[in-house]
Tab-separated table of C-alpha atoms in Angstrom:
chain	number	residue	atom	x	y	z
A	1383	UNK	CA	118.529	178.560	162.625
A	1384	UNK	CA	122.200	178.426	162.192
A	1385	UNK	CA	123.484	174.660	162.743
A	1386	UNK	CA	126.902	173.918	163.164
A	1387	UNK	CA	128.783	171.446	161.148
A	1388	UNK	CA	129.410	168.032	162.403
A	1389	UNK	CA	133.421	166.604	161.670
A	1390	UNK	CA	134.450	167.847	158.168
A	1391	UNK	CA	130.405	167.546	157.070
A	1392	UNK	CA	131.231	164.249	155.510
A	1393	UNK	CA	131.327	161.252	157.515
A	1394	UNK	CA	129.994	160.233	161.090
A	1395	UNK	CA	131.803	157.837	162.369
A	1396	UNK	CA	130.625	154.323	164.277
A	1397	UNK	CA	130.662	156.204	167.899
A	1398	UNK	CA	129.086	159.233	166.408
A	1399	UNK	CA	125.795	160.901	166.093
A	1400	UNK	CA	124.585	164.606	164.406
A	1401	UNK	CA	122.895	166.252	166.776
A	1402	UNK	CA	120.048	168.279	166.007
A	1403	UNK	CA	121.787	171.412	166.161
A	1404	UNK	CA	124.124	170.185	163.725
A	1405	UNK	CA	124.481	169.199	160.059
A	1406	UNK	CA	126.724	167.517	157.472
A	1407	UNK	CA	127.369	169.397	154.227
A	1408	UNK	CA	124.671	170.662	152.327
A	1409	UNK	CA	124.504	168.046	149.290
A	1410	UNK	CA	124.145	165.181	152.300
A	1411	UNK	CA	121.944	166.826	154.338
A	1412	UNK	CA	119.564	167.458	151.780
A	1413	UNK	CA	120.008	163.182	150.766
A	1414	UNK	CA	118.783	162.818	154.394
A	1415	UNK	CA	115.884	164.733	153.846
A	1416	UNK	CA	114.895	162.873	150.813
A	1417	UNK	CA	114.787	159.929	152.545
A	1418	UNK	CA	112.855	160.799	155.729
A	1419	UNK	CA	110.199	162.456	152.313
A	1420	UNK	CA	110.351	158.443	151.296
A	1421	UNK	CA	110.004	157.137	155.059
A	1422	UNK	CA	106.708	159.186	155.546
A	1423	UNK	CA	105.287	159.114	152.113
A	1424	UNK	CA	103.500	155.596	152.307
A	1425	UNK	CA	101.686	156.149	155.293
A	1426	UNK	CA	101.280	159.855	154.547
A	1427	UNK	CA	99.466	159.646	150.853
A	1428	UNK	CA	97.058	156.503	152.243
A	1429	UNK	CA	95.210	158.769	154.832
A	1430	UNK	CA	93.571	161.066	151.861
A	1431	UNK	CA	93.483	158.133	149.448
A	1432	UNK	CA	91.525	156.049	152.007
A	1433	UNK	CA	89.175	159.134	153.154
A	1434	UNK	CA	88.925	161.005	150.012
A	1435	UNK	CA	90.821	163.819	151.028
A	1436	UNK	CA	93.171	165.613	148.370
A	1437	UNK	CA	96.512	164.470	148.410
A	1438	UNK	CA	98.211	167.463	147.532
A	1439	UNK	CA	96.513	169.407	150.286
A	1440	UNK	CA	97.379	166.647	152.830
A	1441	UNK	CA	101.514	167.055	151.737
A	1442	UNK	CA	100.709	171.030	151.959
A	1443	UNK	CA	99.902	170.700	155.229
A	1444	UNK	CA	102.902	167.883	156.086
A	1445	UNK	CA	105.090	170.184	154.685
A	1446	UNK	CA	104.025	173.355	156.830
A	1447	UNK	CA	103.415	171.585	159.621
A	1448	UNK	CA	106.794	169.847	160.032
A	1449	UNK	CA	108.240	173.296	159.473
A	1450	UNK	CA	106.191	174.663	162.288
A	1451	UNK	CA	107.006	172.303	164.668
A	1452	UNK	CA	110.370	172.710	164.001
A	1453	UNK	CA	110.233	176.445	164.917
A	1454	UNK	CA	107.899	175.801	168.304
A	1455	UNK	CA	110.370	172.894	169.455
A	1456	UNK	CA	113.114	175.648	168.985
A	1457	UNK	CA	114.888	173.575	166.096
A	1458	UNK	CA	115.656	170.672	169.311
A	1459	UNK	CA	113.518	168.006	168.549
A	1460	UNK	CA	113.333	166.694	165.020
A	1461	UNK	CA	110.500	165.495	163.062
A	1462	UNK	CA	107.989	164.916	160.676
A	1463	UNK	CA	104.537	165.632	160.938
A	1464	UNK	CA	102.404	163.422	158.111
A	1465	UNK	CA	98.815	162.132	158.271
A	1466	UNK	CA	97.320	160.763	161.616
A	1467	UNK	CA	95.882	157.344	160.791
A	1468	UNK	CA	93.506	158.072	164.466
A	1469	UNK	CA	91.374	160.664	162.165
A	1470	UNK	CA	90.430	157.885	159.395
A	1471	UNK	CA	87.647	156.190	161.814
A	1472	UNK	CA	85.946	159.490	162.619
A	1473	UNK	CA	86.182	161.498	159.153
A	1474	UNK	CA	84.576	158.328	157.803
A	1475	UNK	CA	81.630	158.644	160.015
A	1476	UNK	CA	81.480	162.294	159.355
A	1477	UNK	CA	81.052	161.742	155.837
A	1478	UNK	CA	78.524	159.087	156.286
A	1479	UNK	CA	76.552	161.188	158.034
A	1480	UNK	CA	76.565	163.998	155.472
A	1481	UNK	CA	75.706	164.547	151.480
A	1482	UNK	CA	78.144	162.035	149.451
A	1483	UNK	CA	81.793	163.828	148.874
A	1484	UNK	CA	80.917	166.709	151.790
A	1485	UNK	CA	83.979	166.964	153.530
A	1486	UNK	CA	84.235	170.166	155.102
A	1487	UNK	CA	81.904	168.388	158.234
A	1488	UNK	CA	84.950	165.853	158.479
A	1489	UNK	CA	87.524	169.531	157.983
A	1490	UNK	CA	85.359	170.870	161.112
A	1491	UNK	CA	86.123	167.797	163.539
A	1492	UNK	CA	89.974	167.734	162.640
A	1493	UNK	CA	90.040	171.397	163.503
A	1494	UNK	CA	87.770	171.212	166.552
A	1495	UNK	CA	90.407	168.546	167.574
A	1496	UNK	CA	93.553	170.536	167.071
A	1497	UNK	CA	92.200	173.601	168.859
A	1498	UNK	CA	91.934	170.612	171.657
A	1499	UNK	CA	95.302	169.803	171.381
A	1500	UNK	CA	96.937	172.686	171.188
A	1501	UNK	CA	95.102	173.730	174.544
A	1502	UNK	CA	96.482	170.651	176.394
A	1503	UNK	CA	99.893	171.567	174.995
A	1504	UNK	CA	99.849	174.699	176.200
A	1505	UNK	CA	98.293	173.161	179.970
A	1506	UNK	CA	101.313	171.018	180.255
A	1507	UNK	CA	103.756	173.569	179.654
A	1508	UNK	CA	102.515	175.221	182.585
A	1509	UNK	CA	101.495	171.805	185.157
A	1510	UNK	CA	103.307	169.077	183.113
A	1511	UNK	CA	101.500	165.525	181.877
A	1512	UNK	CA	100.798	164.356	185.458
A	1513	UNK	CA	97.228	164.955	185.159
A	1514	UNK	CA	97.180	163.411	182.249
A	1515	UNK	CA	98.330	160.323	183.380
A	1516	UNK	CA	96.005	160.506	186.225
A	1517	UNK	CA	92.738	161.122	184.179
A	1518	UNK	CA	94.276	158.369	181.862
A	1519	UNK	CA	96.072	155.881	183.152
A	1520	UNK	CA	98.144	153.384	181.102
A	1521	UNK	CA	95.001	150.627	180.911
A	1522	UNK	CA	93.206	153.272	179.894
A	1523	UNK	CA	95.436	155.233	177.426
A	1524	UNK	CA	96.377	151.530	175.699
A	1525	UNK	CA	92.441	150.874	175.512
A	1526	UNK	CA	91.640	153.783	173.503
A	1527	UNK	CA	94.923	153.925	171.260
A	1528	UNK	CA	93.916	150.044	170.513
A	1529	UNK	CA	90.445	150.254	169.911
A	1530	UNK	CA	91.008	152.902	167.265
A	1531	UNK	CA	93.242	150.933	165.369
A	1532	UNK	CA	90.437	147.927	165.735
A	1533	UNK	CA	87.480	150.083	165.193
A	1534	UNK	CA	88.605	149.912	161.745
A	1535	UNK	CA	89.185	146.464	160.639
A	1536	UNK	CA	85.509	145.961	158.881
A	1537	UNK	CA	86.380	149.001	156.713
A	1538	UNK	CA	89.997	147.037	155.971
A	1539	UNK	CA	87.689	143.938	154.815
A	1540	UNK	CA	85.481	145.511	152.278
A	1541	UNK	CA	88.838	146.889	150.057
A	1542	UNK	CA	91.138	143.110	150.383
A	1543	UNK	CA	87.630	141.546	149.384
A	1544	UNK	CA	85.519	144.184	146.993
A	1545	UNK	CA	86.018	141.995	143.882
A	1546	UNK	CA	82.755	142.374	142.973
A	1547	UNK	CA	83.165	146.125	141.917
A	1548	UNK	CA	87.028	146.030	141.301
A	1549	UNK	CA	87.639	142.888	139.851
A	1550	UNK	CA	91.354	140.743	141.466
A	1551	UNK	CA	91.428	143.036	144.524
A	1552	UNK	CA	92.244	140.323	146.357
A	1553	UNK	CA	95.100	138.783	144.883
A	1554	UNK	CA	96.229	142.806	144.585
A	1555	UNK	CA	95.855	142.725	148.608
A	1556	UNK	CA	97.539	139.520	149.103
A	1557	UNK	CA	100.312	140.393	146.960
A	1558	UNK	CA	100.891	144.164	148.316
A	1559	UNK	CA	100.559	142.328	152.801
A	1560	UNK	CA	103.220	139.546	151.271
A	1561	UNK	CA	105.210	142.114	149.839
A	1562	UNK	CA	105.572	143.873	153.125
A	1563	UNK	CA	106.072	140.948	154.828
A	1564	UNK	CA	108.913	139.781	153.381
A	1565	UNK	CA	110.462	143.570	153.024
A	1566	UNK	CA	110.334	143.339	156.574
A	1567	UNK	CA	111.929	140.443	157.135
A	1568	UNK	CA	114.365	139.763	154.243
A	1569	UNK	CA	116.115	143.698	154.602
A	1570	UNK	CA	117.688	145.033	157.762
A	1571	UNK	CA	118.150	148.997	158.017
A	1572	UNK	CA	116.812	151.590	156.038
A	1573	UNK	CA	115.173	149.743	153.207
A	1574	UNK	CA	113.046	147.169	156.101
A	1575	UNK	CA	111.832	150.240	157.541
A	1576	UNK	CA	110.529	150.998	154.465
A	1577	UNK	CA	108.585	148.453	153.343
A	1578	UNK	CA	105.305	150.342	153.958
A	1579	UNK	CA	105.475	152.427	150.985
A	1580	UNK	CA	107.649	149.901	149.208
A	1581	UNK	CA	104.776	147.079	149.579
A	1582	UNK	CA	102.474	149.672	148.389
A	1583	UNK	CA	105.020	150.389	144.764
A	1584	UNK	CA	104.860	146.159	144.558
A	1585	UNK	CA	100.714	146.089	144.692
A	1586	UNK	CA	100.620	148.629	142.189
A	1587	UNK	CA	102.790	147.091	139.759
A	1588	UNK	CA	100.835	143.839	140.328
A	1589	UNK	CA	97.653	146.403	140.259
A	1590	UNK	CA	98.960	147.261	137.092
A	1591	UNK	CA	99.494	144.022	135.225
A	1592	UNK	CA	96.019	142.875	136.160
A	1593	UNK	CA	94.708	146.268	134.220
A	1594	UNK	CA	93.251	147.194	137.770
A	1595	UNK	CA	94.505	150.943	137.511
A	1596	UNK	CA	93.731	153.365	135.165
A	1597	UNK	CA	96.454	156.601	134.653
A	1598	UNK	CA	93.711	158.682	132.090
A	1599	UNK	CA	93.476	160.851	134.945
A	1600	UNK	CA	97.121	160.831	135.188
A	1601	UNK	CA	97.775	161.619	131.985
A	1602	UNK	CA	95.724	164.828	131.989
A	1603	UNK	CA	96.949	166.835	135.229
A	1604	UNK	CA	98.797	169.655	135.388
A	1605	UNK	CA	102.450	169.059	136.058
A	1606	UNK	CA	102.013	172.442	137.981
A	1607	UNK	CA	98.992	174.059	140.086
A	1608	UNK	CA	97.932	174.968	143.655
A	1609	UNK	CA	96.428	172.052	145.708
A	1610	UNK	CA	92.745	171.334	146.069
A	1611	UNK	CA	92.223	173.177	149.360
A	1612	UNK	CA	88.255	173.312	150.870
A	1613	UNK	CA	87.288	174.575	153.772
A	1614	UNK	CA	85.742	173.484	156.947
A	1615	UNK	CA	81.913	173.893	158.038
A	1616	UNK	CA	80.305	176.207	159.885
A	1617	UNK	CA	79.274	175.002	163.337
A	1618	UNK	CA	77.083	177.782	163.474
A	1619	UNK	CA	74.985	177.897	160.295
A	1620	UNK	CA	75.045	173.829	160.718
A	1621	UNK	CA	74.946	173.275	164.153
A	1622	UNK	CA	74.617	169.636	163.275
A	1623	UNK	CA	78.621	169.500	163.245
A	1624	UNK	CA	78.441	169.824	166.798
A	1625	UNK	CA	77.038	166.456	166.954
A	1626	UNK	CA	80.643	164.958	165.587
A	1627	UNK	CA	82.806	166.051	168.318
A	1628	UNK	CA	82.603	163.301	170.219
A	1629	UNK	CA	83.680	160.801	167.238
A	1630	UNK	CA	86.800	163.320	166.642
A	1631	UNK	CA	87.769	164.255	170.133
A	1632	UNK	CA	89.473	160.695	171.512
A	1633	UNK	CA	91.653	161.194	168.908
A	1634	UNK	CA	93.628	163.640	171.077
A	1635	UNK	CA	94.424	160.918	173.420
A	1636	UNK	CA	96.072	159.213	170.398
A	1637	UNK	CA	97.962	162.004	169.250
A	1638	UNK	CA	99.289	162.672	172.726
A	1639	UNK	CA	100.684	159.565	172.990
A	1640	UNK	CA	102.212	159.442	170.256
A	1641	UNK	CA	103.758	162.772	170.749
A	1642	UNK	CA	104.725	162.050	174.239
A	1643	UNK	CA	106.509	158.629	172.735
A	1644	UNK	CA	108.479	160.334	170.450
A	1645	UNK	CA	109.631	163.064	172.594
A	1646	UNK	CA	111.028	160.402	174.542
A	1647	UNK	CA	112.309	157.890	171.936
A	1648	UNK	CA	114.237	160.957	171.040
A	1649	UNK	CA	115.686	161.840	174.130
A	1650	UNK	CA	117.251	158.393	174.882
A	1651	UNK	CA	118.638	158.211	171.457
A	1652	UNK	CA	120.397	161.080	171.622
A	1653	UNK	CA	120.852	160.594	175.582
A	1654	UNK	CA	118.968	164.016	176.465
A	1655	UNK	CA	116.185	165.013	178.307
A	1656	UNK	CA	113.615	166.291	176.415
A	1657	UNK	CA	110.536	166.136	178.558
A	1658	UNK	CA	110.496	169.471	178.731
A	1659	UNK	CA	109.550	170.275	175.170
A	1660	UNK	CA	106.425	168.042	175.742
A	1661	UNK	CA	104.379	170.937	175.604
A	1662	UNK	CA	105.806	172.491	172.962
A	1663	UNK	CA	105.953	169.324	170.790
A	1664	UNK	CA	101.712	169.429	171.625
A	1665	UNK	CA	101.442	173.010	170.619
A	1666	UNK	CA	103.173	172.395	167.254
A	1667	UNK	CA	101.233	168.986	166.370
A	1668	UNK	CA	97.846	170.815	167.669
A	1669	UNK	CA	97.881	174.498	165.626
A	1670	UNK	CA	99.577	172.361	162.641
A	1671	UNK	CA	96.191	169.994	162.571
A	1672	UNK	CA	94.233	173.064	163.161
A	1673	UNK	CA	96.010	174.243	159.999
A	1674	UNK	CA	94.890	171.218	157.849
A	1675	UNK	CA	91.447	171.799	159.442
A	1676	UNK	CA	90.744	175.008	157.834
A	1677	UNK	CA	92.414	174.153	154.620
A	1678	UNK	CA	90.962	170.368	153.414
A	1679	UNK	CA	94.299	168.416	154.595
A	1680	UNK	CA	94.275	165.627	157.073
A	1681	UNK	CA	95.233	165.832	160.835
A	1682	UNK	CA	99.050	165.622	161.528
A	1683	UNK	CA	100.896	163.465	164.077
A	1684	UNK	CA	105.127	162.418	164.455
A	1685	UNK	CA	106.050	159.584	162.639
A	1686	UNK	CA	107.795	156.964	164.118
A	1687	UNK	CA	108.892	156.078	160.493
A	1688	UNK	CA	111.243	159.040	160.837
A	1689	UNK	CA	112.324	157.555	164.056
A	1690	UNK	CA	113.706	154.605	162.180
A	1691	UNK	CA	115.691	156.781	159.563
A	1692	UNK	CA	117.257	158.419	162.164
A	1693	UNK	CA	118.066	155.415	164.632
A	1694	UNK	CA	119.236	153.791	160.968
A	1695	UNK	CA	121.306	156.898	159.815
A	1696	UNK	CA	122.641	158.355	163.350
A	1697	UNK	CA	121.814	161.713	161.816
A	1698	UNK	CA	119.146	163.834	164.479
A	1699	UNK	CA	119.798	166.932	162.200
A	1700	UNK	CA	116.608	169.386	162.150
A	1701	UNK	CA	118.108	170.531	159.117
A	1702	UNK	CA	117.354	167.702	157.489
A	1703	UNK	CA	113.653	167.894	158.352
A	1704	UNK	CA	113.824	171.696	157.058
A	1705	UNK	CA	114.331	170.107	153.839
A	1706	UNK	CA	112.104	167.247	154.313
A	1707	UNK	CA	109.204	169.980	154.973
A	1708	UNK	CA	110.073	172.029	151.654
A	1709	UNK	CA	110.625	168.592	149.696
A	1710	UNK	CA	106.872	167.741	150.691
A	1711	UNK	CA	105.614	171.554	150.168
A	1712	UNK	CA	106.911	171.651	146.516
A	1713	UNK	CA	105.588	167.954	145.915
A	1714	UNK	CA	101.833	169.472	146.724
A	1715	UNK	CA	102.342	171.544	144.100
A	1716	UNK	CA	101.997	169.106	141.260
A	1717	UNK	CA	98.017	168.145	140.487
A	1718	UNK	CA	100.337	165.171	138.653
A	1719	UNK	CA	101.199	164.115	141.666
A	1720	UNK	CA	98.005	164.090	143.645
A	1721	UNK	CA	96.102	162.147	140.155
A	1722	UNK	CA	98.907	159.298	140.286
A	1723	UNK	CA	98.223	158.948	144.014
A	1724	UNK	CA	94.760	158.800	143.519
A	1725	UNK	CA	94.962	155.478	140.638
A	1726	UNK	CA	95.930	153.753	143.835
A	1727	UNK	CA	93.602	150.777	144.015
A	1728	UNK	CA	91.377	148.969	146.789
A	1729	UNK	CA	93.496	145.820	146.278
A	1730	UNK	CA	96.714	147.581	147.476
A	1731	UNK	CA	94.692	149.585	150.382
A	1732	UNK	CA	93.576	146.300	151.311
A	1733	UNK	CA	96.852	144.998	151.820
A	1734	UNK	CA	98.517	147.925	152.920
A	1735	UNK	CA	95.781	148.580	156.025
A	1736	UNK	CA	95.544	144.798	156.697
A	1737	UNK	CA	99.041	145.393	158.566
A	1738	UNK	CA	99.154	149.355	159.256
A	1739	UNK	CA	95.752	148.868	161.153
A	1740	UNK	CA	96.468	146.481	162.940
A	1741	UNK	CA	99.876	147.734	164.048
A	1742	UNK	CA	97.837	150.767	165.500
A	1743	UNK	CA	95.898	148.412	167.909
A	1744	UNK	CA	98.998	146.915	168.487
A	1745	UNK	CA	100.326	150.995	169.757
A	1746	UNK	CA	97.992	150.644	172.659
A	1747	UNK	CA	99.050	147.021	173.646
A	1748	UNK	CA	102.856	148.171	173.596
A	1749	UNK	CA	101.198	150.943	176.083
A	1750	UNK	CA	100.145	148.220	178.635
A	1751	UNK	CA	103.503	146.138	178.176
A	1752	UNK	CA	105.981	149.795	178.409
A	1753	UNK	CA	103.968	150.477	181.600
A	1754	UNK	CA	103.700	147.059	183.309
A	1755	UNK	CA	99.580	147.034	183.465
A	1756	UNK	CA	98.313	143.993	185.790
A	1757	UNK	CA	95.771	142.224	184.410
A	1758	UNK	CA	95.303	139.901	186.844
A	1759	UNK	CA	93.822	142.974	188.784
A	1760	UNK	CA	89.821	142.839	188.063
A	1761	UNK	CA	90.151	147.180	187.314
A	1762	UNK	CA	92.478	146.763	184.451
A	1763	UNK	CA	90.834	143.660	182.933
A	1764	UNK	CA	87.772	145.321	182.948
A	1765	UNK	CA	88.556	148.702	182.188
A	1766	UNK	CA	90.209	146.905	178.616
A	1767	UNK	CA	87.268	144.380	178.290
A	1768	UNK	CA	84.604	146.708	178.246
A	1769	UNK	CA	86.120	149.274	176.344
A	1770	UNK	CA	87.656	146.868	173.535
A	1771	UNK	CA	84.572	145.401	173.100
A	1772	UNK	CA	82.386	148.523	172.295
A	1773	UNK	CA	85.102	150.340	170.182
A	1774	UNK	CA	85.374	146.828	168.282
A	1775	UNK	CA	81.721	146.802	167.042
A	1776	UNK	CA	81.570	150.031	166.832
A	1777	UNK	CA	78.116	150.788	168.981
A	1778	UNK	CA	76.248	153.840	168.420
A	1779	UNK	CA	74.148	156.189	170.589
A	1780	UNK	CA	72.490	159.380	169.075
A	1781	UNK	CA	71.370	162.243	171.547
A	1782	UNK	CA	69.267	165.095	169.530
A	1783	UNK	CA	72.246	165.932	166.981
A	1784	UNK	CA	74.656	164.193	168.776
A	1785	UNK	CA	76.165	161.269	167.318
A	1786	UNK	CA	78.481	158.910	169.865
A	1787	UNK	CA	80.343	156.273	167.714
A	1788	UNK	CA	82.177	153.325	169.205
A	1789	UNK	CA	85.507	155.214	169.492
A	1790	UNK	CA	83.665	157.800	171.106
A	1791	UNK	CA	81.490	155.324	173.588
A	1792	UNK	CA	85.036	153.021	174.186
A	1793	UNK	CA	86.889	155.826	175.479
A	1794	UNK	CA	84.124	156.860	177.812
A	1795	UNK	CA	83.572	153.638	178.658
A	1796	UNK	CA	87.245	153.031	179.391
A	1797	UNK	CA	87.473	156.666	181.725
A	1798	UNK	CA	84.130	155.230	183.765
A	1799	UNK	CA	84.619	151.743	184.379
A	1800	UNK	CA	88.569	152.615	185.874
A	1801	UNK	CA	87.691	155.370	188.052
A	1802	UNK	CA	84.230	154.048	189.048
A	1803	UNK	CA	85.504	150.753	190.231
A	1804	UNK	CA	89.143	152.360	191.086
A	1805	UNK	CA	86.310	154.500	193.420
A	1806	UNK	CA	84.632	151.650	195.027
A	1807	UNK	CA	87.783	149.465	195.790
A	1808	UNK	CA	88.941	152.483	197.917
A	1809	UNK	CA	85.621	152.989	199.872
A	1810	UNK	CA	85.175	149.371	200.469
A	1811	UNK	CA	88.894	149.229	202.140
């Protein structure tokens, strides 16, 4: 893991970018990592906030898992691995269906989905994504990623409006989605692609001065201790966790395409070709979820808030990310931290998910547009229709144990309806 240094280590110059096998001195690189700790931190600390999950176990698990990927990838493609917002939907309905505060059944379906992923990144090593994309064609891939991101909107209304039982939430939420807003719009560069987790610092100020957050919990944690690990069910002496797989395993489609997006986004900012670490860049993302899955964190994905530090920066160093990793290890070391995380209010979720959800319906739209879907072909318009609509309000169907939510029944849906009536078109011509 030697990297060479770029210029004099110093300065990179307009016409210049640090590859990943390179590095400015020390003292910078380790600046860049901080920030790209700051770029995922807002979206990484909301996943166990929002499910329950410990927040020092979910930065463990960031930590190790960036590192991990960095060693599969062969230290060539850099990034950060932080919470998967695809796993909220599903570990929600796995608690629901469970005693209050169980989450190992929710620990079981984000390892059951890793071991998934890792398999298929280990498959396309060997035959490449062409299946892939043949089992799951854009309409079909921008249907699911969408209707994930949708699935969860009602759960986005009861924090901007649950007044009742945490009095000015809504203000909190309108404050924290206007705060982002106009982050967004008012600062180009690094600090506009931050205005995730710097919304979130404005709603809890505002949180604060309406008395909405209490720190007594704060105030009592350890500056120093391991993180609150748990472990995952046992299929076998609760072979109703069986039943959740098919809430947990569309996620994978998810995952894959983000993977497969950044792998690319990569290799035309750095003008390379990096297909051919698709696979590996699976592998990685699958055993480091599988990771989280056996020890209580959430299920890891690349973050294309990373991608903005880098396009912002110019610096592609995996060095930087080696830092990044062991900035977010040590952080999961302090209960502190975890406690502060958790004063967090529904106000500022509100806001905050308002925007981040819908951005992750938005993922699969961007799918269609990247890949030129025709919707004035009756296939594609009904392949999206029918799958929208069932992920959207959320239908159930329960077989024995088996529990099918409407992610679950929308990406079947979507798979059926395109190859059933892709099926018929041929035989009729």
């Amino acid at each position: 893991m030697a990297w060479k240094l770029h210029g004099d280590g110093n300065v990179v110059s307009q016409d210049e970018i640090v590859l990943p096998e390179e590095r400015l001195s020390w003292i910078r690189t380790i600046g860049f990592g901080a920030q790209h700790v700051v770029a995922m931190f807002g979206a990484t600390f909301l996943v166990p906030l929002i499910t329950g999950f410990s927040p020092t176990a979910t930065l463990f698990f960031s930590g190790i898992g960036t590192m991990l990927f960095l060693l599969i990838t062969r230290n060539q493609m850099p990034s950060y691995l932080g919470s998967s917002f695809a796993f909220i939907a599903p570990i929600m309905a796995a608690k629901a269906a469970g005693p209050e505060g169980d989450l190992s059944r929710a620990s079981f379906g984000i390892l059951a989905t890793g071991i998934l992923f890792a398999l298929i990144g280990f498959i396309v090593t060997k035959t490449g994504t062409g299946w892939i994309n043949a089992l799951m064609p854009p309409v079909v891939m921008g249907a699911v990623v969408a209707l994930i991101g949708l699935n969860l909107a009602p759960a986005v209304k009861n924090n901007f409006m649950s007044n009742e039982f945490h009095p000015h939430s809504t203000p909190i939420a309108l404050i924290t989605l206007g705060a982002i807003l106009l982050i967004t719009v008012l600062f180009k560069g690094l600090i506009g692609r931050l205005s995730i987790v710097l919304g979130v610092f404005v709603g809890y100020i505002a949180a604060l001065l309406y008395g909405a957050v209490d720190l007594e919990a704060v105030e009592k944690a350890d500056w120093l201790g391991l993180p609150e690990f748990h472990t995952p069910g046992n299929p076998f002496a609760d072979p109703t966790l069986w039943g959740l797989l098919p809430a947990f395993l569309p996620v994978v489609l998810v995952l894959i395409a983000e993977n497969v997006g950044h792998v690319k986004s990569v290799g035309l900012m750095i003008n390379r070709d990096l297909d051919p670490l698709t696979g590996r860049a699976l592998i990685a993302d699958g055993l480091s979820t599988v990771l989280a899955g056996f020890g209580g964190g959430s299920g890891t994905t690349t973050y294309g808030e990373n991608i903005g530090v880098m396009a912002a920066t110019r610096v592609y160093s995996t060095a930087a990310y080696w830092v990044a990793g062991i900035f977010a290890l040590s952080l999961s070391f302090s209960p502190k931290v975890g406690a502060l995380i958790n004063t967090i209010p529904p106000g500022v979720l509100g806001g905050v998910t308002v925007a981040l959800y819908g951005l992750i319906g938005l993922i699969g739209i961007k799918i269609w547009i990247d890949n030129g879907v025709d919707f004035s072909k009756p296939v594609n318009q009904f392949t999206a229709a029918v799958a929208l609509i069932v992920g959207i309000a959320d239908f159930t169907f329960q077989f024995g144990s088996v529990i099918f939510n409407g992610i679950a029944l929308g990406t079947i849906s979507a798979i059926v309806v395109y190859h059933l009536m892709s099926g018929i078109t041929k035989l009729r011509k």
